[in-house]
Amino acid sequence: MNFWLVKQEPEDYSWNTFVKERGAAWTGVRNFQARKNLRGMKKGDLVLFYHSGSGAEVVGIARVAREAYPDPTATEGDWSCVNLLPVKGLNRPVTLGVIKADQALKEIPLIRNSRLSVMPLTPAQLNRVFELGETNL
DNA sequence: GCCAACGTTGGC
DNA sequence: GCCAACGTTGGC
């Protein structure tokens, strides 16, 4: 199994909306590196849900429900999306400040490449966020 | 609201 | 293929 993190501005599409709607097609990604990561997702992979902008923090855990397929919102170009399902919210959201201060997370792409919207995580990074979020599956 | 970092575009 | 200009993202 692989692990990922996706970013979303809460004003645009929040974790609460995602939970209420019981999942979403993760459309609108228009960046080649992010697309490559989307296409690497396998059904069942765990995906951390991160709120960017106001209140930057990891808020929840999702799972890949459907692997990459053509993004129906793309009017031109070769873009992909996946379907994600909510698993559970973190008992304690993990803020960017905490992530930045954590030695075990200093290599996380969230910090190293702050503009990437879909990124891979190592098992150690995922476990550390679970630990900081006081959450288990 | 500002600004740094990064990606994309287009002229050459 | 290089690089300047521009647009966007996202942290603060």
mmCIF file with all atom_site columns, C-alpha atoms (C1' of nucleotides) in Angstrom:
data_model
loop_
_atom_site.group_PDB
_atom_site.id
_atom_site.type_symbol
_atom_site.label_atom_id
_atom_site.label_alt_id
_atom_site.label_comp_id
_atom_site.label_asym_id
_atom_site.label_entity_id
_atom_site.label_seq_id
_atom_site.pdbx_PDB_ins_code
_atom_site.Cartn_x
_atom_site.Cartn_y
_atom_site.Cartn_z
_atom_site.occupancy
_atom_site.B_iso_or_equiv
_atom_site.pdbx_formal_charge
_atom_site.auth_seq_id
_atom_site.auth_comp_id
_atom_site.auth_asym_id
_atom_site.auth_atom_id
_atom_site.pdbx_PDB_model_num
ATOM 1   C CA    . MET A 1 1   ? 0.000   0.000  0.000   1.00 0.00 ? 1   MET A CA    1
ATOM 2   C CA    . ASN A 1 2   ? 1.115   3.547  -0.741  1.00 0.00 ? 2   ASN A CA    1
ATOM 3   C CA    . PHE A 1 3   ? 0.468   6.716  1.202   1.00 0.00 ? 3   PHE A CA    1
ATOM 4   C CA    . TRP A 1 4   ? -0.354  10.197 -0.015  1.00 0.00 ? 4   TRP A CA    1
ATOM 5   C CA    . LEU A 1 5   ? -1.363  13.686 1.008   1.00 0.00 ? 5   LEU A CA    1
ATOM 6   C CA    . VAL A 1 6   ? -3.732  15.967 -0.868  1.00 0.00 ? 6   VAL A CA    1
ATOM 7   C CA    . LYS A 1 7   ? -4.225  19.662 -0.295  1.00 0.00 ? 7   LYS A CA    1
ATOM 8   C CA    . GLN A 1 8   ? -7.414  21.587 -0.499  1.00 0.00 ? 8   GLN A CA    1
ATOM 9   C CA    . GLU A 1 9   ? -8.456  25.070 0.505   1.00 0.00 ? 9   GLU A CA    1
ATOM 10  C CA    . PRO A 1 10  ? -11.284 24.639 3.012   1.00 0.00 ? 10  PRO A CA    1
ATOM 11  C CA    . GLU A 1 11  ? -13.164 27.601 1.495   1.00 0.00 ? 11  GLU A CA    1
ATOM 12  C CA    . ASP A 1 12  ? -13.145 25.667 -1.740  1.00 0.00 ? 12  ASP A CA    1
ATOM 13  C CA    . TYR A 1 13  ? -13.851 22.149 -0.522  1.00 0.00 ? 13  TYR A CA    1
ATOM 14  C CA    . SER A 1 14  ? -13.556 21.379 3.152   1.00 0.00 ? 14  SER A CA    1
ATOM 15  C CA    . TRP A 1 15  ? -13.081 18.106 4.987   1.00 0.00 ? 15  TRP A CA    1
ATOM 16  C CA    . ASN A 1 16  ? -16.571 18.541 6.482   1.00 0.00 ? 16  ASN A CA    1
ATOM 17  C CA    . THR A 1 17  ? -18.121 18.808 3.040   1.00 0.00 ? 17  THR A CA    1
ATOM 18  C CA    . PHE A 1 18  ? -16.134 15.790 1.917   1.00 0.00 ? 18  PHE A CA    1
ATOM 19  C CA    . VAL A 1 19  ? -17.480 13.791 4.887   1.00 0.00 ? 19  VAL A CA    1
ATOM 20  C CA    . LYS A 1 20  ? -21.024 15.024 4.368   1.00 0.00 ? 20  LYS A CA    1
ATOM 21  C CA    . GLU A 1 21  ? -20.906 14.035 0.709   1.00 0.00 ? 21  GLU A CA    1
ATOM 22  C CA    . ARG A 1 22  ? -19.333 10.702 1.606   1.00 0.00 ? 22  ARG A CA    1
ATOM 23  C CA    . GLY A 1 23  ? -16.494 11.152 -0.840  1.00 0.00 ? 23  GLY A CA    1
ATOM 24  C CA    . ALA A 1 24  ? -15.527 13.032 -3.950  1.00 0.00 ? 24  ALA A CA    1
ATOM 25  C CA    . ALA A 1 25  ? -13.953 12.824 -7.366  1.00 0.00 ? 25  ALA A CA    1
ATOM 26  C CA    . TRP A 1 26  ? -10.606 14.558 -6.902  1.00 0.00 ? 26  TRP A CA    1
ATOM 27  C CA    . THR A 1 27  ? -10.778 16.720 -10.017 1.00 0.00 ? 27  THR A CA    1
ATOM 28  C CA    . GLY A 1 28  ? -9.128  19.926 -11.138 1.00 0.00 ? 28  GLY A CA    1
ATOM 29  C CA    . VAL A 1 29  ? -5.476  18.955 -10.687 1.00 0.00 ? 29  VAL A CA    1
ATOM 30  C CA    . ARG A 1 30  ? -3.522  20.748 -13.421 1.00 0.00 ? 30  ARG A CA    1
ATOM 31  C CA    . ASN A 1 31  ? 0.068   20.136 -12.522 1.00 0.00 ? 31  ASN A CA    1
ATOM 32  C CA    . PHE A 1 32  ? 2.213   17.420 -14.058 1.00 0.00 ? 32  PHE A CA    1
ATOM 33  C CA    . GLN A 1 33  ? 3.903   16.278 -10.903 1.00 0.00 ? 33  GLN A CA    1
ATOM 34  C CA    . ALA A 1 34  ? 0.593   16.141 -9.061  1.00 0.00 ? 34  ALA A CA    1
ATOM 35  C CA    . ARG A 1 35  ? -0.938  14.253 -11.994 1.00 0.00 ? 35  ARG A CA    1
ATOM 36  C CA    . LYS A 1 36  ? 1.847   11.709 -11.870 1.00 0.00 ? 36  LYS A CA    1
ATOM 37  C CA    . ASN A 1 37  ? 1.106   11.181 -8.190  1.00 0.00 ? 37  ASN A CA    1
ATOM 38  C CA    . LEU A 1 38  ? -2.628  10.824 -8.805  1.00 0.00 ? 38  LEU A CA    1
ATOM 39  C CA    . ARG A 1 39  ? -1.887  8.191  -11.408 1.00 0.00 ? 39  ARG A CA    1
ATOM 40  C CA    . GLY A 1 40  ? 0.258   6.314  -8.931  1.00 0.00 ? 40  GLY A CA    1
ATOM 41  C CA    . MET A 1 41  ? -2.615  5.865  -6.480  1.00 0.00 ? 41  MET A CA    1
ATOM 42  C CA    . LYS A 1 42  ? -3.945  2.361  -5.981  1.00 0.00 ? 42  LYS A CA    1
ATOM 43  C CA    . LYS A 1 43  ? -7.322  1.416  -4.688  1.00 0.00 ? 43  LYS A CA    1
ATOM 44  C CA    . GLY A 1 44  ? -7.213  1.251  -0.891  1.00 0.00 ? 44  GLY A CA    1
ATOM 45  C CA    . ASP A 1 45  ? -4.223  3.587  -0.503  1.00 0.00 ? 45  ASP A CA    1
ATOM 46  C CA    . LEU A 1 46  ? -4.464  5.968  2.442   1.00 0.00 ? 46  LEU A CA    1
ATOM 47  C CA    . VAL A 1 47  ? -4.575  9.697  1.731   1.00 0.00 ? 47  VAL A CA    1
ATOM 48  C CA    . LEU A 1 48  ? -4.170  12.476 4.273   1.00 0.00 ? 48  LEU A CA    1
ATOM 49  C CA    . PHE A 1 49  ? -6.477  15.443 3.741   1.00 0.00 ? 49  PHE A CA    1
ATOM 50  C CA    . TYR A 1 50  ? -4.756  18.789 4.313   1.00 0.00 ? 50  TYR A CA    1
ATOM 51  C CA    . HIS A 1 51  ? -6.371  22.218 4.552   1.00 0.00 ? 51  HIS A CA    1
ATOM 52  C CA    . SER A 1 52  ? -4.225  24.908 2.955   1.00 0.00 ? 52  SER A CA    1
ATOM 53  C CA    . GLY A 1 53  ? -4.654  28.624 3.455   1.00 0.00 ? 53  GLY A CA    1
ATOM 54  C CA    . SER A 1 54  ? -6.476  29.675 6.607   1.00 0.00 ? 54  SER A CA    1
ATOM 55  C CA    . GLY A 1 55  ? -5.732  27.103 9.302   1.00 0.00 ? 55  GLY A CA    1
ATOM 56  C CA    . ALA A 1 56  ? -3.117  25.068 7.488   1.00 0.00 ? 56  ALA A CA    1
ATOM 57  C CA    . GLU A 1 57  ? -3.360  21.584 8.986   1.00 0.00 ? 57  GLU A CA    1
ATOM 58  C CA    . VAL A 1 58  ? -3.918  17.911 8.281   1.00 0.00 ? 58  VAL A CA    1
ATOM 59  C CA    . VAL A 1 59  ? -7.515  17.226 9.236   1.00 0.00 ? 59  VAL A CA    1
ATOM 60  C CA    . GLY A 1 60  ? -8.470  13.762 8.116   1.00 0.00 ? 60  GLY A CA    1
ATOM 61  C CA    . ILE A 1 61  ? -7.790  10.418 6.522   1.00 0.00 ? 61  ILE A CA    1
ATOM 62  C CA    . ALA A 1 62  ? -9.241  9.263  3.212   1.00 0.00 ? 62  ALA A CA    1
ATOM 63  C CA    . ARG A 1 63  ? -8.910  6.205  1.063   1.00 0.00 ? 63  ARG A CA    1
ATOM 64  C CA    . VAL A 1 64  ? -8.630  5.732  -2.700  1.00 0.00 ? 64  VAL A CA    1
ATOM 65  C CA    . ALA A 1 65  ? -11.944 4.322  -3.948  1.00 0.00 ? 65  ALA A CA    1
ATOM 66  C CA    . ARG A 1 66  ? -11.230 4.457  -7.666  1.00 0.00 ? 66  ARG A CA    1
ATOM 67  C CA    . GLU A 1 67  ? -7.900  4.677  -9.454  1.00 0.00 ? 67  GLU A CA    1
ATOM 68  C CA    . ALA A 1 68  ? -7.014  7.361  -12.000 1.00 0.00 ? 68  ALA A CA    1
ATOM 69  C CA    . TYR A 1 69  ? -9.386  8.031  -14.881 1.00 0.00 ? 69  TYR A CA    1
ATOM 70  C CA    . PRO A 1 70  ? -9.834  11.008 -17.235 1.00 0.00 ? 70  PRO A CA    1
ATOM 71  C CA    . ASP A 1 71  ? -10.829 14.166 -15.369 1.00 0.00 ? 71  ASP A CA    1
ATOM 72  C CA    . PRO A 1 72  ? -14.302 15.080 -16.670 1.00 0.00 ? 72  PRO A CA    1
ATOM 73  C CA    . THR A 1 73  ? -13.739 18.738 -15.721 1.00 0.00 ? 73  THR A CA    1
ATOM 74  C CA    . ALA A 1 74  ? -10.782 19.091 -18.094 1.00 0.00 ? 74  ALA A CA    1
ATOM 75  C CA    . THR A 1 75  ? -11.860 20.792 -21.320 1.00 0.00 ? 75  THR A CA    1
ATOM 76  C CA    . GLU A 1 76  ? -8.459  20.328 -22.905 1.00 0.00 ? 76  GLU A CA    1
ATOM 77  C CA    . GLY A 1 77  ? -5.302  18.423 -22.153 1.00 0.00 ? 77  GLY A CA    1
ATOM 78  C CA    . ASP A 1 78  ? -4.650  15.022 -20.660 1.00 0.00 ? 78  ASP A CA    1
ATOM 79  C CA    . TRP A 1 79  ? -5.626  15.190 -17.001 1.00 0.00 ? 79  TRP A CA    1
ATOM 80  C CA    . SER A 1 80  ? -6.644  12.599 -14.454 1.00 0.00 ? 80  SER A CA    1
ATOM 81  C CA    . CYS A 1 81  ? -8.657  12.344 -11.283 1.00 0.00 ? 81  CYS A CA    1
ATOM 82  C CA    . VAL A 1 82  ? -9.349  9.673  -8.666  1.00 0.00 ? 82  VAL A CA    1
ATOM 83  C CA    . ASN A 1 83  ? -12.244 9.050  -6.302  1.00 0.00 ? 83  ASN A CA    1
ATOM 84  C CA    . LEU A 1 84  ? -11.628 9.398  -2.590  1.00 0.00 ? 84  LEU A CA    1
ATOM 85  C CA    . LEU A 1 85  ? -13.710 8.259  0.368   1.00 0.00 ? 85  LEU A CA    1
ATOM 86  C CA    . PRO A 1 86  ? -13.485 9.669  3.897   1.00 0.00 ? 86  PRO A CA    1
ATOM 87  C CA    . VAL A 1 87  ? -12.191 7.239  6.539   1.00 0.00 ? 87  VAL A CA    1
ATOM 88  C CA    . LYS A 1 88  ? -12.097 9.399  9.665   1.00 0.00 ? 88  LYS A CA    1
ATOM 89  C CA    . GLY A 1 89  ? -11.072 12.780 10.959  1.00 0.00 ? 89  GLY A CA    1
ATOM 90  C CA    . LEU A 1 90  ? -7.954  13.144 13.079  1.00 0.00 ? 90  LEU A CA    1
ATOM 91  C CA    . ASN A 1 91  ? -8.675  13.351 16.792  1.00 0.00 ? 91  ASN A CA    1
ATOM 92  C CA    . ARG A 1 92  ? -6.259  16.260 16.879  1.00 0.00 ? 92  ARG A CA    1
ATOM 93  C CA    . PRO A 1 93  ? -5.552  18.131 13.625  1.00 0.00 ? 93  PRO A CA    1
ATOM 94  C CA    . VAL A 1 94  ? -1.826  18.373 12.885  1.00 0.00 ? 94  VAL A CA    1
ATOM 95  C CA    . THR A 1 95  ? -0.873  21.935 12.018  1.00 0.00 ? 95  THR A CA    1
ATOM 96  C CA    . LEU A 1 96  ? 1.803   22.977 9.590   1.00 0.00 ? 96  LEU A CA    1
ATOM 97  C CA    . GLY A 1 97  ? 3.678   24.516 12.491  1.00 0.00 ? 97  GLY A CA    1
ATOM 98  C CA    . VAL A 1 98  ? 3.822   21.180 14.284  1.00 0.00 ? 98  VAL A CA    1
ATOM 99  C CA    . ILE A 1 99  ? 4.868   19.423 11.071  1.00 0.00 ? 99  ILE A CA    1
ATOM 100 C CA    . LYS A 1 100 ? 7.653   21.923 10.451  1.00 0.00 ? 100 LYS A CA    1
ATOM 101 C CA    . ALA A 1 101 ? 8.930   21.556 13.997  1.00 0.00 ? 101 ALA A CA    1
ATOM 102 C CA    . ASP A 1 102 ? 8.972   17.745 13.869  1.00 0.00 ? 102 ASP A CA    1
ATOM 103 C CA    . GLN A 1 103 ? 12.285  16.134 13.093  1.00 0.00 ? 103 GLN A CA    1
ATOM 104 C CA    . ALA A 1 104 ? 10.642  13.005 11.660  1.00 0.00 ? 104 ALA A CA    1
ATOM 105 C CA    . LEU A 1 105 ? 8.704   15.075 9.141   1.00 0.00 ? 105 LEU A CA    1
ATOM 106 C CA    . LYS A 1 106 ? 11.348  17.438 7.884   1.00 0.00 ? 106 LYS A CA    1
ATOM 107 C CA    . GLU A 1 107 ? 11.617  15.652 4.535   1.00 0.00 ? 107 GLU A CA    1
ATOM 108 C CA    . ILE A 1 108 ? 7.878   15.782 3.863   1.00 0.00 ? 108 ILE A CA    1
ATOM 109 C CA    . PRO A 1 109 ? 7.112   17.329 0.441   1.00 0.00 ? 109 PRO A CA    1
ATOM 110 C CA    . LEU A 1 110 ? 4.608   19.626 2.129   1.00 0.00 ? 110 LEU A CA    1
ATOM 111 C CA    . ILE A 1 111 ? 7.589   21.568 3.432   1.00 0.00 ? 111 ILE A CA    1
ATOM 112 C CA    . ARG A 1 112 ? 10.135  20.877 0.724   1.00 0.00 ? 112 ARG A CA    1
ATOM 113 C CA    . ASN A 1 113 ? 7.758   21.650 -2.147  1.00 0.00 ? 113 ASN A CA    1
ATOM 114 C CA    . SER A 1 114 ? 5.013   23.687 -0.603  1.00 0.00 ? 114 SER A CA    1
ATOM 115 C CA    . ARG A 1 115 ? 3.069   24.205 -3.824  1.00 0.00 ? 115 ARG A CA    1
ATOM 116 C CA    . LEU A 1 116 ? 2.599   20.576 -4.768  1.00 0.00 ? 116 LEU A CA    1
ATOM 117 C CA    . SER A 1 117 ? -1.053  19.598 -4.262  1.00 0.00 ? 117 SER A CA    1
ATOM 118 C CA    . VAL A 1 118 ? -0.777  15.791 -4.440  1.00 0.00 ? 118 VAL A CA    1
ATOM 119 C CA    . MET A 1 119 ? 2.282   14.204 -2.881  1.00 0.00 ? 119 MET A CA    1
ATOM 120 C CA    . PRO A 1 120 ? 3.561   10.808 -1.743  1.00 0.00 ? 120 PRO A CA    1
ATOM 121 C CA    . LEU A 1 121 ? 4.353   10.058 1.902   1.00 0.00 ? 121 LEU A CA    1
ATOM 122 C CA    . THR A 1 122 ? 6.636   7.454  3.342   1.00 0.00 ? 122 THR A CA    1
ATOM 123 C CA    . PRO A 1 123 ? 5.146   4.956  5.821   1.00 0.00 ? 123 PRO A CA    1
ATOM 124 C CA    . ALA A 1 124 ? 7.182   6.634  8.571   1.00 0.00 ? 124 ALA A CA    1
ATOM 125 C CA    . GLN A 1 125 ? 5.757   10.045 7.697   1.00 0.00 ? 125 GLN A CA    1
ATOM 126 C CA    . LEU A 1 126 ? 2.196   8.718  7.681   1.00 0.00 ? 126 LEU A CA    1
ATOM 127 C CA    . ASN A 1 127 ? 2.706   6.974  11.014  1.00 0.00 ? 127 ASN A CA    1
ATOM 128 C CA    . ARG A 1 128 ? 4.168   10.111 12.539  1.00 0.00 ? 128 ARG A CA    1
ATOM 129 C CA    . VAL A 1 129 ? 1.156   12.194 11.469  1.00 0.00 ? 129 VAL A CA    1
ATOM 130 C CA    . PHE A 1 130 ? -1.133  9.536  12.956  1.00 0.00 ? 130 PHE A CA    1
ATOM 131 C CA    . GLU A 1 131 ? 0.852   9.735  16.165  1.00 0.00 ? 131 GLU A CA    1
ATOM 132 C CA    . LEU A 1 132 ? 0.729   13.545 16.297  1.00 0.00 ? 132 LEU A CA    1
ATOM 133 C CA    . GLY A 1 133 ? -2.946  13.403 15.392  1.00 0.00 ? 133 GLY A CA    1
ATOM 134 C CA    . GLU A 1 134 ? -3.616  10.942 18.219  1.00 0.00 ? 134 GLU A CA    1
ATOM 135 C CA    . THR A 1 135 ? -5.427  8.736  15.753  1.00 0.00 ? 135 THR A CA    1
ATOM 136 C CA    . ASN A 1 136 ? -5.345  5.137  14.671  1.00 0.00 ? 136 ASN A CA    1
ATOM 137 C CA    . LEU A 1 137 ? -7.312  3.481  11.936  1.00 0.00 ? 137 LEU A CA    1
ATOM 138 C "C1'" . DG  B 2 1   ? -2.452  42.101 1.685   1.00 0.00 ? 1   DG  B "C1'" 1
ATOM 139 C "C1'" . DC  B 2 2   ? 2.270   41.044 0.862   1.00 0.00 ? 2   DC  B "C1'" 1
ATOM 140 C "C1'" . DC  B 2 3   ? 5.788   38.378 -0.951  1.00 0.00 ? 3   DC  B "C1'" 1
ATOM 141 C "C1'" . DA  B 2 4   ? 8.644   34.220 -1.975  1.00 0.00 ? 4   DA  B "C1'" 1
ATOM 142 C "C1'" . DA  B 2 5   ? 8.685   30.078 -4.569  1.00 0.00 ? 5   DA  B "C1'" 1
ATOM 143 C "C1'" . DC  B 2 6   ? 7.496   27.768 -8.333  1.00 0.00 ? 6   DC  B "C1'" 1
ATOM 144 C "C1'" . DG  B 2 7   ? 5.310   26.582 -12.921 1.00 0.00 ? 7   DG  B "C1'" 1
ATOM 145 C "C1'" . DT  B 2 8   ? 4.101   28.090 -17.501 1.00 0.00 ? 8   DT  B "C1'" 1
ATOM 146 C "C1'" . DT  B 2 9   ? 4.361   30.808 -21.571 1.00 0.00 ? 9   DT  B "C1'" 1
ATOM 147 C "C1'" . DG  B 2 10  ? 6.366   32.898 -25.377 1.00 0.00 ? 10  DG  B "C1'" 1
ATOM 148 C "C1'" . DG  B 2 11  ? 10.051  35.493 -27.798 1.00 0.00 ? 11  DG  B "C1'" 1
ATOM 149 C "C1'" . DC  B 2 12  ? 14.368  34.835 -29.597 1.00 0.00 ? 12  DC  B "C1'" 1
ATOM 150 C "C1'" . DG  C 2 1   ? 16.872  25.405 -25.597 1.00 0.00 ? 1   DG  C "C1'" 1
ATOM 151 C "C1'" . DC  C 2 2   ? 17.345  29.535 -22.858 1.00 0.00 ? 2   DC  C "C1'" 1
ATOM 152 C "C1'" . DC  C 2 3   ? 15.410  32.986 -20.129 1.00 0.00 ? 3   DC  C "C1'" 1
ATOM 153 C "C1'" . DA  C 2 4   ? 12.457  36.947 -18.957 1.00 0.00 ? 4   DA  C "C1'" 1
ATOM 154 C "C1'" . DA  C 2 5   ? 7.825   37.925 -17.910 1.00 0.00 ? 5   DA  C "C1'" 1
ATOM 155 C "C1'" . DC  C 2 6   ? 3.871   36.634 -15.938 1.00 0.00 ? 6   DC  C "C1'" 1
ATOM 156 C "C1'" . DG  C 2 7   ? 0.392   34.023 -13.166 1.00 0.00 ? 7   DG  C "C1'" 1
ATOM 157 C "C1'" . DT  C 2 8   ? -0.671  31.143 -9.196  1.00 0.00 ? 8   DT  C "C1'" 1
ATOM 158 C "C1'" . DT  C 2 9   ? -0.141  29.112 -4.771  1.00 0.00 ? 9   DT  C "C1'" 1
ATOM 159 C "C1'" . DG  C 2 10  ? 0.216   29.357 -0.115  1.00 0.00 ? 10  DG  C "C1'" 1
ATOM 160 C "C1'" . DG  C 2 11  ? 2.426   30.896 4.248   1.00 0.00 ? 11  DG  C "C1'" 1
ATOM 161 C "C1'" . DC  C 2 12  ? 2.602   34.632 7.162   1.00 0.00 ? 12  DC  C "C1'" 1
#
